[in-house]
XYZ file of C-alpha atoms in Angstrom:
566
model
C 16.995 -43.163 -60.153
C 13.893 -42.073 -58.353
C 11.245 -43.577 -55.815
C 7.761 -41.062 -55.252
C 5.732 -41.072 -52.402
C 2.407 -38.195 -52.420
C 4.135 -37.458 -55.351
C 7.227 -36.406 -54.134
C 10.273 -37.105 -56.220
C 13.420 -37.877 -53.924
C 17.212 -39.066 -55.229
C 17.840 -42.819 -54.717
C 21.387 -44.092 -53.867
C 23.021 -47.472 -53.973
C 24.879 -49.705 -51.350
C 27.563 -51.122 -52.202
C 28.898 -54.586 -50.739
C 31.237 -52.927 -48.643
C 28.075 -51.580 -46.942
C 28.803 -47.782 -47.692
C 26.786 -45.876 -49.659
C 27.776 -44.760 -53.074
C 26.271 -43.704 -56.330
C 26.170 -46.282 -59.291
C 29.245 -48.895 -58.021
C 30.063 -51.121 -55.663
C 33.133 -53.097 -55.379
C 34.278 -52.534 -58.605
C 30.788 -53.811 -59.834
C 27.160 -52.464 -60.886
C 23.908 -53.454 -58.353
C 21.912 -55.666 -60.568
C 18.655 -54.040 -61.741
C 16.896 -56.148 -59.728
C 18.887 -55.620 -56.277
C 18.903 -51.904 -57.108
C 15.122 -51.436 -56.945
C 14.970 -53.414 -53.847
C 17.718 -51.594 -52.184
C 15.965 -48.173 -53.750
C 13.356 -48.755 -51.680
C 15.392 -49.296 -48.328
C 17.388 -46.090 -48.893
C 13.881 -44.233 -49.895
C 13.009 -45.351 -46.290
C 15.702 -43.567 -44.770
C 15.338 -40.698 -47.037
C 11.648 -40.586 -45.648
C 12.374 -40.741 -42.064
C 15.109 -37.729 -42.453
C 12.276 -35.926 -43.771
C 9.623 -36.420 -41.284
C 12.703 -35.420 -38.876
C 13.077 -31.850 -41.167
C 9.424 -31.117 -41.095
C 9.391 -32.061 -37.047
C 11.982 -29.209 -37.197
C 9.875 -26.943 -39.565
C 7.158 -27.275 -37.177
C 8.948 -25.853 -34.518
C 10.345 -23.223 -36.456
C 7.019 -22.259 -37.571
C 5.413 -22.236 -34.007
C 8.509 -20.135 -32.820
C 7.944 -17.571 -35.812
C 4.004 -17.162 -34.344
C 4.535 -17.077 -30.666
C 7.705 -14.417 -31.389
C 5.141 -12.036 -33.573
C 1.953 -13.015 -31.121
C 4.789 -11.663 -28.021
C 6.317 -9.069 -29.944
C 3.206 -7.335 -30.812
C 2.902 -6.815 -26.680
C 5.906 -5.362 -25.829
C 6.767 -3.656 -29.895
C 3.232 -1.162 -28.970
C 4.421 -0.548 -25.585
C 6.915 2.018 -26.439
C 4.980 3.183 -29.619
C 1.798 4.490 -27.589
C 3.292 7.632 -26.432
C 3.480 8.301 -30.527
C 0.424 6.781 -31.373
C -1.087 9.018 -28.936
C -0.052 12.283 -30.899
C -0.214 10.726 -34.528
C -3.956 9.879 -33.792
C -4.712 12.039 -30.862
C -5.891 9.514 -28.236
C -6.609 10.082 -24.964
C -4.897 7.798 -21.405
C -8.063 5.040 -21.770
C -7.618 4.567 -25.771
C -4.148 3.774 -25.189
C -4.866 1.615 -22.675
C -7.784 -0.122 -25.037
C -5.029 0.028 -27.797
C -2.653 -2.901 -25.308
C -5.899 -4.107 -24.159
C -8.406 -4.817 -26.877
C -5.408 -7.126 -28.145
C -4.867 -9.124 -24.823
C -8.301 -9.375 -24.156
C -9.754 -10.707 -27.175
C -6.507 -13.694 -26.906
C -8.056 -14.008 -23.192
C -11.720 -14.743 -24.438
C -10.864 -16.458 -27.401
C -8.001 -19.076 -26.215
C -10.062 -21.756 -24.884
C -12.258 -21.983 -27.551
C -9.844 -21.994 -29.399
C -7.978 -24.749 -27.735
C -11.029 -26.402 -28.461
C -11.955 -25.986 -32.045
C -8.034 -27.185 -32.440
C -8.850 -30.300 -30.764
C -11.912 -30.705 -32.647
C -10.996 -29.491 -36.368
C -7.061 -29.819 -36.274
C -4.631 -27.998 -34.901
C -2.472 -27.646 -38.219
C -6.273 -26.104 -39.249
C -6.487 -23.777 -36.751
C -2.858 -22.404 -36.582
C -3.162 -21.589 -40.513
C -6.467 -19.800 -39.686
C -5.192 -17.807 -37.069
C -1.750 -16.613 -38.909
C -4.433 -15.679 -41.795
C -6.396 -13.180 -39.590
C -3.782 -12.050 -37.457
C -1.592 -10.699 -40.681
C -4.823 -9.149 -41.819
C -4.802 -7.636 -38.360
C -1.922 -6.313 -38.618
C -2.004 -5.051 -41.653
C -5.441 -3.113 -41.017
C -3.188 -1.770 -37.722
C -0.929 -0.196 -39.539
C -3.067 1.796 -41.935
C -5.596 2.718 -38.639
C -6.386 6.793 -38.954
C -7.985 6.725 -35.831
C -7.771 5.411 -32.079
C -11.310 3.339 -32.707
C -10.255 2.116 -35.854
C -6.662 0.762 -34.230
C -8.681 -0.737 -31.228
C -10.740 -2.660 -33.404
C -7.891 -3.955 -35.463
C -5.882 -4.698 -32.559
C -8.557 -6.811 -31.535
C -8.643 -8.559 -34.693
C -5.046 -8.671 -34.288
C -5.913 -11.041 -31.030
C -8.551 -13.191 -32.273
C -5.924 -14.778 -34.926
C -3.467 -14.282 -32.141
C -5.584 -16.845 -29.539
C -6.100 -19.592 -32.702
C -2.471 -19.247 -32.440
C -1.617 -19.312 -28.963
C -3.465 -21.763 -28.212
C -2.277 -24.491 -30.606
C 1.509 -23.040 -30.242
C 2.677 -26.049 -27.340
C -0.714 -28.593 -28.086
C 1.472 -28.548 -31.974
C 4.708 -29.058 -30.139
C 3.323 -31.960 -27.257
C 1.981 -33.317 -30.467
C 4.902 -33.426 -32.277
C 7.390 -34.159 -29.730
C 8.308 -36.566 -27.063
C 10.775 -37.507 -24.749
C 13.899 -35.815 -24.571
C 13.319 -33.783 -27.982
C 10.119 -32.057 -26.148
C 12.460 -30.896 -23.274
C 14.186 -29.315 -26.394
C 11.309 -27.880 -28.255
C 9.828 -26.867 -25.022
C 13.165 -24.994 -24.145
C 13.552 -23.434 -27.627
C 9.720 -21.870 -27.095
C 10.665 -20.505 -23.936
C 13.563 -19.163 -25.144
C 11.590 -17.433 -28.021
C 9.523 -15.565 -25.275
C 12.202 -14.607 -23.912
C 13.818 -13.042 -26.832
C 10.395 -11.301 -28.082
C 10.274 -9.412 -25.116
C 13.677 -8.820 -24.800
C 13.578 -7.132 -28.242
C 10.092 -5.659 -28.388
C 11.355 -2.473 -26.595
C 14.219 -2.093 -29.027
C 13.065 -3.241 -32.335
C 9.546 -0.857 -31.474
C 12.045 2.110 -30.455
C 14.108 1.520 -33.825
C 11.426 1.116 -36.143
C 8.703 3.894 -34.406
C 12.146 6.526 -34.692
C 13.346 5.104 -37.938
C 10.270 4.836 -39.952
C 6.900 5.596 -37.601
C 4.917 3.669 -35.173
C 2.380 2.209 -38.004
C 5.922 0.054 -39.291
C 5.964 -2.110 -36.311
C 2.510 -3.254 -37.323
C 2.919 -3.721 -41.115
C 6.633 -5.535 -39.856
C 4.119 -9.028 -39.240
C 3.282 -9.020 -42.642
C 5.668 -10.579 -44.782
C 6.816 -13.494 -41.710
C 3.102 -13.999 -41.380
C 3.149 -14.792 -45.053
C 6.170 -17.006 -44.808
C 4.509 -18.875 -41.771
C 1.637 -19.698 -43.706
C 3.463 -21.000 -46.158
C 5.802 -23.288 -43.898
C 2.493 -23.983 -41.838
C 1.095 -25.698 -45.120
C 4.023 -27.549 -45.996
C 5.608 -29.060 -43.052
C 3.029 -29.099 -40.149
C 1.616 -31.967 -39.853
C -2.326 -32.371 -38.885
C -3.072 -33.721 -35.081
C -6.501 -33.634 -33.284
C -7.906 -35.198 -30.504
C -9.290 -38.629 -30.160
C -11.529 -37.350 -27.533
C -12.676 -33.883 -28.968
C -15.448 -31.989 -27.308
C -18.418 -29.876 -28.982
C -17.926 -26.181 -28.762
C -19.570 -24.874 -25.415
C -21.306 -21.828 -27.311
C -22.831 -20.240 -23.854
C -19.822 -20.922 -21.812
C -17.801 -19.561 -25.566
C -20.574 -16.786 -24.491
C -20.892 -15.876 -20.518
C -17.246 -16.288 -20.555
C -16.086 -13.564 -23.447
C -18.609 -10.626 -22.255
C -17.984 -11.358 -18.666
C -14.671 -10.561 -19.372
C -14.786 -7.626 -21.352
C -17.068 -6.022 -18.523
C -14.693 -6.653 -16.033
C -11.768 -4.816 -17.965
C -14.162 -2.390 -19.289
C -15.336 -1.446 -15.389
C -11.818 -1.932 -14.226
C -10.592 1.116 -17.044
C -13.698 3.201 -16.811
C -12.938 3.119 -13.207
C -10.118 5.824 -13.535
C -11.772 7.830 -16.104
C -14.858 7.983 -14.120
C -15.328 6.977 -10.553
C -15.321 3.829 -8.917
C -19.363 4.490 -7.582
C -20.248 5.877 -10.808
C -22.735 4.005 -12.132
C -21.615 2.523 -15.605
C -18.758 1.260 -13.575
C -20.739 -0.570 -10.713
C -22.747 -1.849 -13.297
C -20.158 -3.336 -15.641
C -18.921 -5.270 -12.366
C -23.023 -6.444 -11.751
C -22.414 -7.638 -15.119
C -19.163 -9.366 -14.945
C -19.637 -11.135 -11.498
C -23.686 -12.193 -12.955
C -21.739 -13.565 -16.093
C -18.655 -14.757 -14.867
C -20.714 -16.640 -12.165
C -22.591 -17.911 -14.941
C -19.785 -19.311 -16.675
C -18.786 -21.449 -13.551
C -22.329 -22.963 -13.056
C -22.506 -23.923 -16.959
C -19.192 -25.349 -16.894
C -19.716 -27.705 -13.967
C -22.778 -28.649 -15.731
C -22.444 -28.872 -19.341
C -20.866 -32.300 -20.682
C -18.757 -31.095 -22.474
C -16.993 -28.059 -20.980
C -14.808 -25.206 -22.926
C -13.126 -25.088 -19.331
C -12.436 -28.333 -17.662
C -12.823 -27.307 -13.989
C -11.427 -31.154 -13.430
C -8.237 -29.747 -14.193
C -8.498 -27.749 -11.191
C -8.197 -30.798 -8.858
C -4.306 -31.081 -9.644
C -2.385 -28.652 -7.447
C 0.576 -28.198 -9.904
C -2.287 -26.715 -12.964
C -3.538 -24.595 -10.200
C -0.317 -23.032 -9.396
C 0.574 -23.143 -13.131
C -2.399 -20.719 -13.823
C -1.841 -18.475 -10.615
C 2.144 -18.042 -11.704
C 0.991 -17.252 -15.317
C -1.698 -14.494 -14.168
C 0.482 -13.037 -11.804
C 3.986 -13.005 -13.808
C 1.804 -11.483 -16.620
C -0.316 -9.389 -14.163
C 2.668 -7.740 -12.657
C 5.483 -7.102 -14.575
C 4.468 -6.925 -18.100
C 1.477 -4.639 -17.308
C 3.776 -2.496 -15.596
C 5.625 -2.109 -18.638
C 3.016 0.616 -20.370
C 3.333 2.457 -17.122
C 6.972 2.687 -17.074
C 7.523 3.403 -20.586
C 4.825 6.165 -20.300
C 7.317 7.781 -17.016
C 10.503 7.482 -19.195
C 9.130 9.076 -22.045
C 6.619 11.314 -20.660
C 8.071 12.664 -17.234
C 12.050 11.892 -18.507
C 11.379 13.031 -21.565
C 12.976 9.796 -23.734
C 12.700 9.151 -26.908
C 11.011 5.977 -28.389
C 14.402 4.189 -29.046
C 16.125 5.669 -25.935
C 13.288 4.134 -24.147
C 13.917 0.678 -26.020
C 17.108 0.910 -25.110
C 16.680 1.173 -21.455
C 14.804 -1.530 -21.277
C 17.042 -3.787 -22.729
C 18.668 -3.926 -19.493
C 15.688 -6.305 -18.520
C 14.623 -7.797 -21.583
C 18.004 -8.771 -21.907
C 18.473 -10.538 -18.776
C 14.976 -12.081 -19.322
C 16.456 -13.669 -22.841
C 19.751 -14.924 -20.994
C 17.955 -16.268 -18.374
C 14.884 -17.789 -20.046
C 17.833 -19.775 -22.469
C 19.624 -20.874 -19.489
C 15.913 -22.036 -17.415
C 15.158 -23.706 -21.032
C 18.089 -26.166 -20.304
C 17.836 -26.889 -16.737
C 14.615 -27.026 -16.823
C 14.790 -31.087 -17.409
C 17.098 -31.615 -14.799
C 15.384 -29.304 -11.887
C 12.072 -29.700 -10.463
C 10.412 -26.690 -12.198
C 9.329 -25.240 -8.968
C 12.036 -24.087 -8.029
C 12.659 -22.141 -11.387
C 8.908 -20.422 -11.203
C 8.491 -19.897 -7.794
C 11.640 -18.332 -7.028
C 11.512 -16.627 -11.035
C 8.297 -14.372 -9.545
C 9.699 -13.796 -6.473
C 12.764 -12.190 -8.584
C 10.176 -10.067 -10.267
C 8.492 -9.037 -6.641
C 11.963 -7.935 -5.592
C 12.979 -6.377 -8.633
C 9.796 -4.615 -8.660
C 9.555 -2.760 -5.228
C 13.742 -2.108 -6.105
C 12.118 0.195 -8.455
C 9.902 2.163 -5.619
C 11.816 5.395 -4.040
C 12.168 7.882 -7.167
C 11.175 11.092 -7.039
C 10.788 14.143 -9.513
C 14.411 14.382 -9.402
C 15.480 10.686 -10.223
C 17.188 9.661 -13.065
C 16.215 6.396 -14.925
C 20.040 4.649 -13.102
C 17.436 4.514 -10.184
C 15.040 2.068 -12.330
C 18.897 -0.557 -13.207
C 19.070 -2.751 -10.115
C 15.286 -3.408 -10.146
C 15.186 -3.934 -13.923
C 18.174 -6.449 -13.712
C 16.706 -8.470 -11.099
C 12.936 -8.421 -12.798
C 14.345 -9.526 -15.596
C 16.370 -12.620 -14.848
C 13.006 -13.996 -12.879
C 10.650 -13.562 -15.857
C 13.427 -15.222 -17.694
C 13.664 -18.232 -15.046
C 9.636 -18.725 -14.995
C 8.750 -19.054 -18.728
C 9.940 -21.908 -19.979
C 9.018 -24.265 -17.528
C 5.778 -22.595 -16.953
C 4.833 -23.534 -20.548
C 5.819 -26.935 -20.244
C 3.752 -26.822 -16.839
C 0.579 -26.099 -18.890
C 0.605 -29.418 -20.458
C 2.725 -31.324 -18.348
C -0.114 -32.628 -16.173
C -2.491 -33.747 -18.640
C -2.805 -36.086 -21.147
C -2.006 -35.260 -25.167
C -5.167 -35.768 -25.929
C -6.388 -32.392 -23.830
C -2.575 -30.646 -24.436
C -5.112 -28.262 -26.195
C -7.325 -27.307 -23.594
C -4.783 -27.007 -21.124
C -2.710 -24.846 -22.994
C -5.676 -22.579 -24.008
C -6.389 -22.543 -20.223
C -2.850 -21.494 -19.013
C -2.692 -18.762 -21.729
C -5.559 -17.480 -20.993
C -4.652 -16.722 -17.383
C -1.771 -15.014 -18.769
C -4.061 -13.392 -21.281
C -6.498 -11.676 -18.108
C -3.527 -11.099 -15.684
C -2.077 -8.561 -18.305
C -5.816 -7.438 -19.285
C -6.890 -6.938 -15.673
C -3.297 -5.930 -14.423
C -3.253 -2.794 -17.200
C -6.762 -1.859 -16.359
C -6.271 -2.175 -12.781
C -2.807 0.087 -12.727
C -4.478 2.680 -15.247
C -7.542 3.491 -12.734
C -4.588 3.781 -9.917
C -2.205 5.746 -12.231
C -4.940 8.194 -13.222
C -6.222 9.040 -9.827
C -3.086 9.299 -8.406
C -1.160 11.164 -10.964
C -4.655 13.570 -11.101
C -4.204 14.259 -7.243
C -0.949 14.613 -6.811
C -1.206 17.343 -9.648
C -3.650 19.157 -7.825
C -1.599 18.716 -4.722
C 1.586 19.794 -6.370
C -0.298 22.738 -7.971
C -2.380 24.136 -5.391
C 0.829 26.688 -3.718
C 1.970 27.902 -7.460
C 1.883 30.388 -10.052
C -0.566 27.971 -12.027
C -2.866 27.186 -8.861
C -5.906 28.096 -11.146
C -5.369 25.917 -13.733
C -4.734 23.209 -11.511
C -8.176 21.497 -12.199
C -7.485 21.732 -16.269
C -4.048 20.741 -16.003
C -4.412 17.761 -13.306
C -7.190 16.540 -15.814
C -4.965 16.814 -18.576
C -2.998 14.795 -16.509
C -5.671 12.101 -15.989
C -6.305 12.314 -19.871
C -2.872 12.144 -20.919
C -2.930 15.040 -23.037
C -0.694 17.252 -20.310
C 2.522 17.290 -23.190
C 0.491 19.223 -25.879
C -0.947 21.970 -22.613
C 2.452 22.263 -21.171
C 3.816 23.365 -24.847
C 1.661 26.688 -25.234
C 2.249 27.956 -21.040
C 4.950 30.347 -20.789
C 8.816 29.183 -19.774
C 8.314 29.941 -15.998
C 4.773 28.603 -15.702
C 6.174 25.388 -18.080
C 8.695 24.564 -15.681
C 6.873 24.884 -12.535
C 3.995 22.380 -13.933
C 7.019 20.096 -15.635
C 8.292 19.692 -12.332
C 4.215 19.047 -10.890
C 4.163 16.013 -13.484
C 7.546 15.105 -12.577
C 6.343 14.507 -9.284
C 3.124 13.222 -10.099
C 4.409 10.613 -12.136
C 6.817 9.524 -9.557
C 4.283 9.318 -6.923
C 1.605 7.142 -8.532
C 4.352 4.823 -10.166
C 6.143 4.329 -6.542
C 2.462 3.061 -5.789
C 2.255 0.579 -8.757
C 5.748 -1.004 -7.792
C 4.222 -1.512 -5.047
C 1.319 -3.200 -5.564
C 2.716 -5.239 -8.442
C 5.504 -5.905 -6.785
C 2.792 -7.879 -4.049
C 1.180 -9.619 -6.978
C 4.563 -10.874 -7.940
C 5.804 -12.328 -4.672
C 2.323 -13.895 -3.940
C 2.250 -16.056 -7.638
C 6.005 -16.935 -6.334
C 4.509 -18.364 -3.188
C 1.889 -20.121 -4.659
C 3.953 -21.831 -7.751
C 6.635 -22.904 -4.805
C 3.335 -24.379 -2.919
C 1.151 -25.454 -5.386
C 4.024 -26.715 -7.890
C 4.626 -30.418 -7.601
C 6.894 -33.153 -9.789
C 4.254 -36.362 -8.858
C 1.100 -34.574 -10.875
C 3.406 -34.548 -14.287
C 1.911 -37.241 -16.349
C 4.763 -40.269 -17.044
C 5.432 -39.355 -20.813
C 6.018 -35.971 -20.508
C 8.076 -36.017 -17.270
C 11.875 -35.344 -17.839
C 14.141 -38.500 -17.363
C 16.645 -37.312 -15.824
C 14.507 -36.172 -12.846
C 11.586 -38.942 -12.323
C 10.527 -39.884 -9.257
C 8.608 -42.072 -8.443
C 4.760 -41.165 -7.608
C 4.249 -39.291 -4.116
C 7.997 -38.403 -3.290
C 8.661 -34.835 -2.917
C 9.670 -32.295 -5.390
């Protein structure tokens, strides 16, 4: 027997007198017809509620399978680029564009996208952007040249921001109580485990098959998302949705993309050369812009109100910095162990799983205690991990071996793990449901520019750096006029392909120039990142506070009551 609901057909079962649950008797004796459609339609109720608990489940699942390819896709290039460089013959700033064009376009289009999800549906939205990003990454992985794989890329992150930014507005949605703590925890961990196997999984499939596989890789889970998406999620918007703020959408998105463009031009250039100082004129005109129309407009894409809660401030400043140090180091530090060590794109991968491990253990571990400990003291003291592990990584020289990279790399690694999952549950912790969206959008998007503006930043410093030092290294040698062309080559990012036509002697004595190079200007960006680190620790330990967490989505086990100290 059979009760349908949205024409659905599900298996009906009997009760017996005995009050267990059997098939067609009871006591020795049939449920009259009559009893038997009652009681059909008591057990159909049950039935029903186990399956709005299976596609609660599904939904996470589904939001997990997006945020692992949206992370993935970050850390899976990073050790391709050194092959994607020769395959397509792109220069040091096309790479950079190539990690770039991604995270920037998820930058400019998160909030908006936060806020067509509020407006139009979430469950809208998130099938939208899984559509476009397995396009993306489909027109990736056929790219034949470095423009062509930019633009795709940023394809790639305009599905990726629809995404992103519905990814934990789905779950607050979705969720509640206790069973967000878990959902919350299980995205975290997710995070945690995309990075963690981005080096590896990029290293085995760029050796095994070629770098254009861990694009084309998306394609058949982004197929099985969508389908999942349509069948389990269910639909959520806001009660209060805003109208799209097209000129914030606007000043916002090509103040941006001035900024990193200035910021990268920077070290190909100069920083007084004039398309640089006038992409900045830009940005800071636009940018500005973007603050005046938001304070004004009625309906802002950003909510500067949010602003007034110390714990959303620090939220944003830990998620710029985390992803403005460490994980834009990462393209710098795969580019030393393959380029100056001479690693292979799995042997890299493999390397690095001494961090992205830790940050996997660490980010499951933060996921559970994260409901019993005031979440400041997993972020703040998560970044100032990463500060310390990052300036543990300062000292090499041409003659260091990547064992000098392991205590630094351990350390990193188990404070990114500590800081991500309750930095996500942060984001929308101290709002309301109704603007989960927004808040979300705004919190990736910080995390969004710090790896934008952290890669730009470290490329203009790497370049200079690595081109001086050459000419430094050079000046005294057999090769001392060459040392222009070769230090540019250097700053280009094409020095493997010169080094392979010089003669053995001359070959070693300009190995050993990039050696040092290298090792110079990356001592300099441990440095500096490790300070961006350390200060988004300080700020998340200050900022951070349990009495701005809104009632319903403040963990039980922990709540106090408003105004007593974290």
């Amino acid at each position: 027997m059979t009760a349908s609901v949205r024409g659905e057909s599900t298996n009906a079962t009997f009760v017996g007198a005995s009050g267990k649950t059997g098939d067609t008797e009871t006591s020795g004796a049939l449920v009259p017809d009559i009893a038997a459609g009652q009681l059909r339609v008591m057990d159909f109720s049950v039935e029903s509620e186990h399956l709005v608990m299976e596609r609660k489940w599904w939904t996470l699942v589904v939001v997990c399978v997006a945020t692992f390819m949206l992370l993935l896709d970050i850390t899976i290039v990073v050790v391709a680029l050194p092959d994607i460089q020769r395959s397509l013959g792109a220069n040091f700033s096309q790479l950079q564009w190539v990690t770039d064009a991604y995270a920037l376009a998820l930058a400019a289009l998160l909030l908006t996208s936060g806020s067509l999800s509020d407006r139009f549906g979430r469950r809208r939205i998130f099938v939208i952007g899984l559509v476009i990003f397995t396009l993306g990454s489909v027109l990736c992985g056929v790219a034949q040249d470095p423009n062509m794989l930019i633009a795709s890329r940023a394809i790639q992150g305009v599905g990726g921001a629809m995404l992103f930014s519905t990814s934990l507005a789905l779950l607050a949605s979705t969720f509640h109580g206790k069973e967000r703590g878990v959902a919350f925890g299980a995205w975290g961990a997710i995070t945690g485990v995309s990075v963690a196997l981005g080096p590896i999984l990029g290293g085995l499939i760029t050796t095994g098959i070629s770098w254009r596989g861990i694009f084309l890789v998306n394609v058949p889970f982004g197929v099985i998302a969508i389908v999942i998406a349509l069948a389990c999620v269910d639909e959520s918007k806001s009660p209060h949705a805003r109208r799209i703020d097209w000129p914030g959408v606007l000043t916002f998105t090509v103040g941006l993309l001035a900024l990193v463009y200035g910021l990268t031009e920077a070290g190909q250039r100069s920083w007084g050369d004039a398309v640089v100082v006038t992409s900045f004129i830009v940005a800071a005109v636009l940018l500005i812009a973007f603050v005046v129309i938001e304070m004004r407009v009625s309906e802002p894409m950003f909510d500067l109100s949010l602003f007034r809660t110390p714990t959303f401030v620090g939220g944003s400043i830990a998620a710029f910095t985390m992803n403005g140090s460490l994980f834009a180091m990462l393209l710098y530090l795969v580019i030393y162990l393959q380029d100056a060590l001479g690693y292979t794109s799995l042997q890299t991968g493999v390397r690095l799983l001494l961090m992205s491990g830790c940050i996997m253990v660490f980010a499951t571990i933060s996921g559970r205690v994260s409901a019993h400990v005031p979440v400041r003291w997993l972020i703040g003291p998560g970044l100032l991990l990463v500060g310390v592990g990052l300036l543990l990584m300062m000292g090499i020289t041409k003659d260091s071996n990547w064992t000098h990279l392991i205590p630094g790399l351990i350390i990193a690694g188990i404070g990114s793990g500590l800081v991500n999952p309750p930095l996500a549950s942060t984001a929308v912790g101290v709002v309301e449901v109704h603007r989960s969206g927004m808040a979300s959008g705004i919190n990736n998007t910080f995390r969004q520019v710090g790896i934008a503006v952290g890669i730009a930043v470290y490329g203009s410093i790497f370049s200079a750096l690595v081109s001086s030092s050459m000419r430094d290294h050079l000046s005294s040698t057999p090769v001392a006029s060459r040392s222009s062309e070769l230090s540019d080559a250097a700053h280009n990012g094409t020095i493997g392909q010169i080094i392979t036509t010089l003669p053995p002697a001359d070959r070693a004595v300009v190995g050993e120039a990039v050696h040092s190079a290298f090792a110079d200007a990356l001592n300099t960006l441990f440095l500096v990142s490790g300070i961006v680190a350390i200060i988004g620790g300080l700020c998340a330990m200050a900022l951070v506070r349990r009495e701005d967490f809104v009632v319903s989505h403040a963990p039980h086990a922990t709540q106090k009551p408003q105004g007593q100290p974290a």
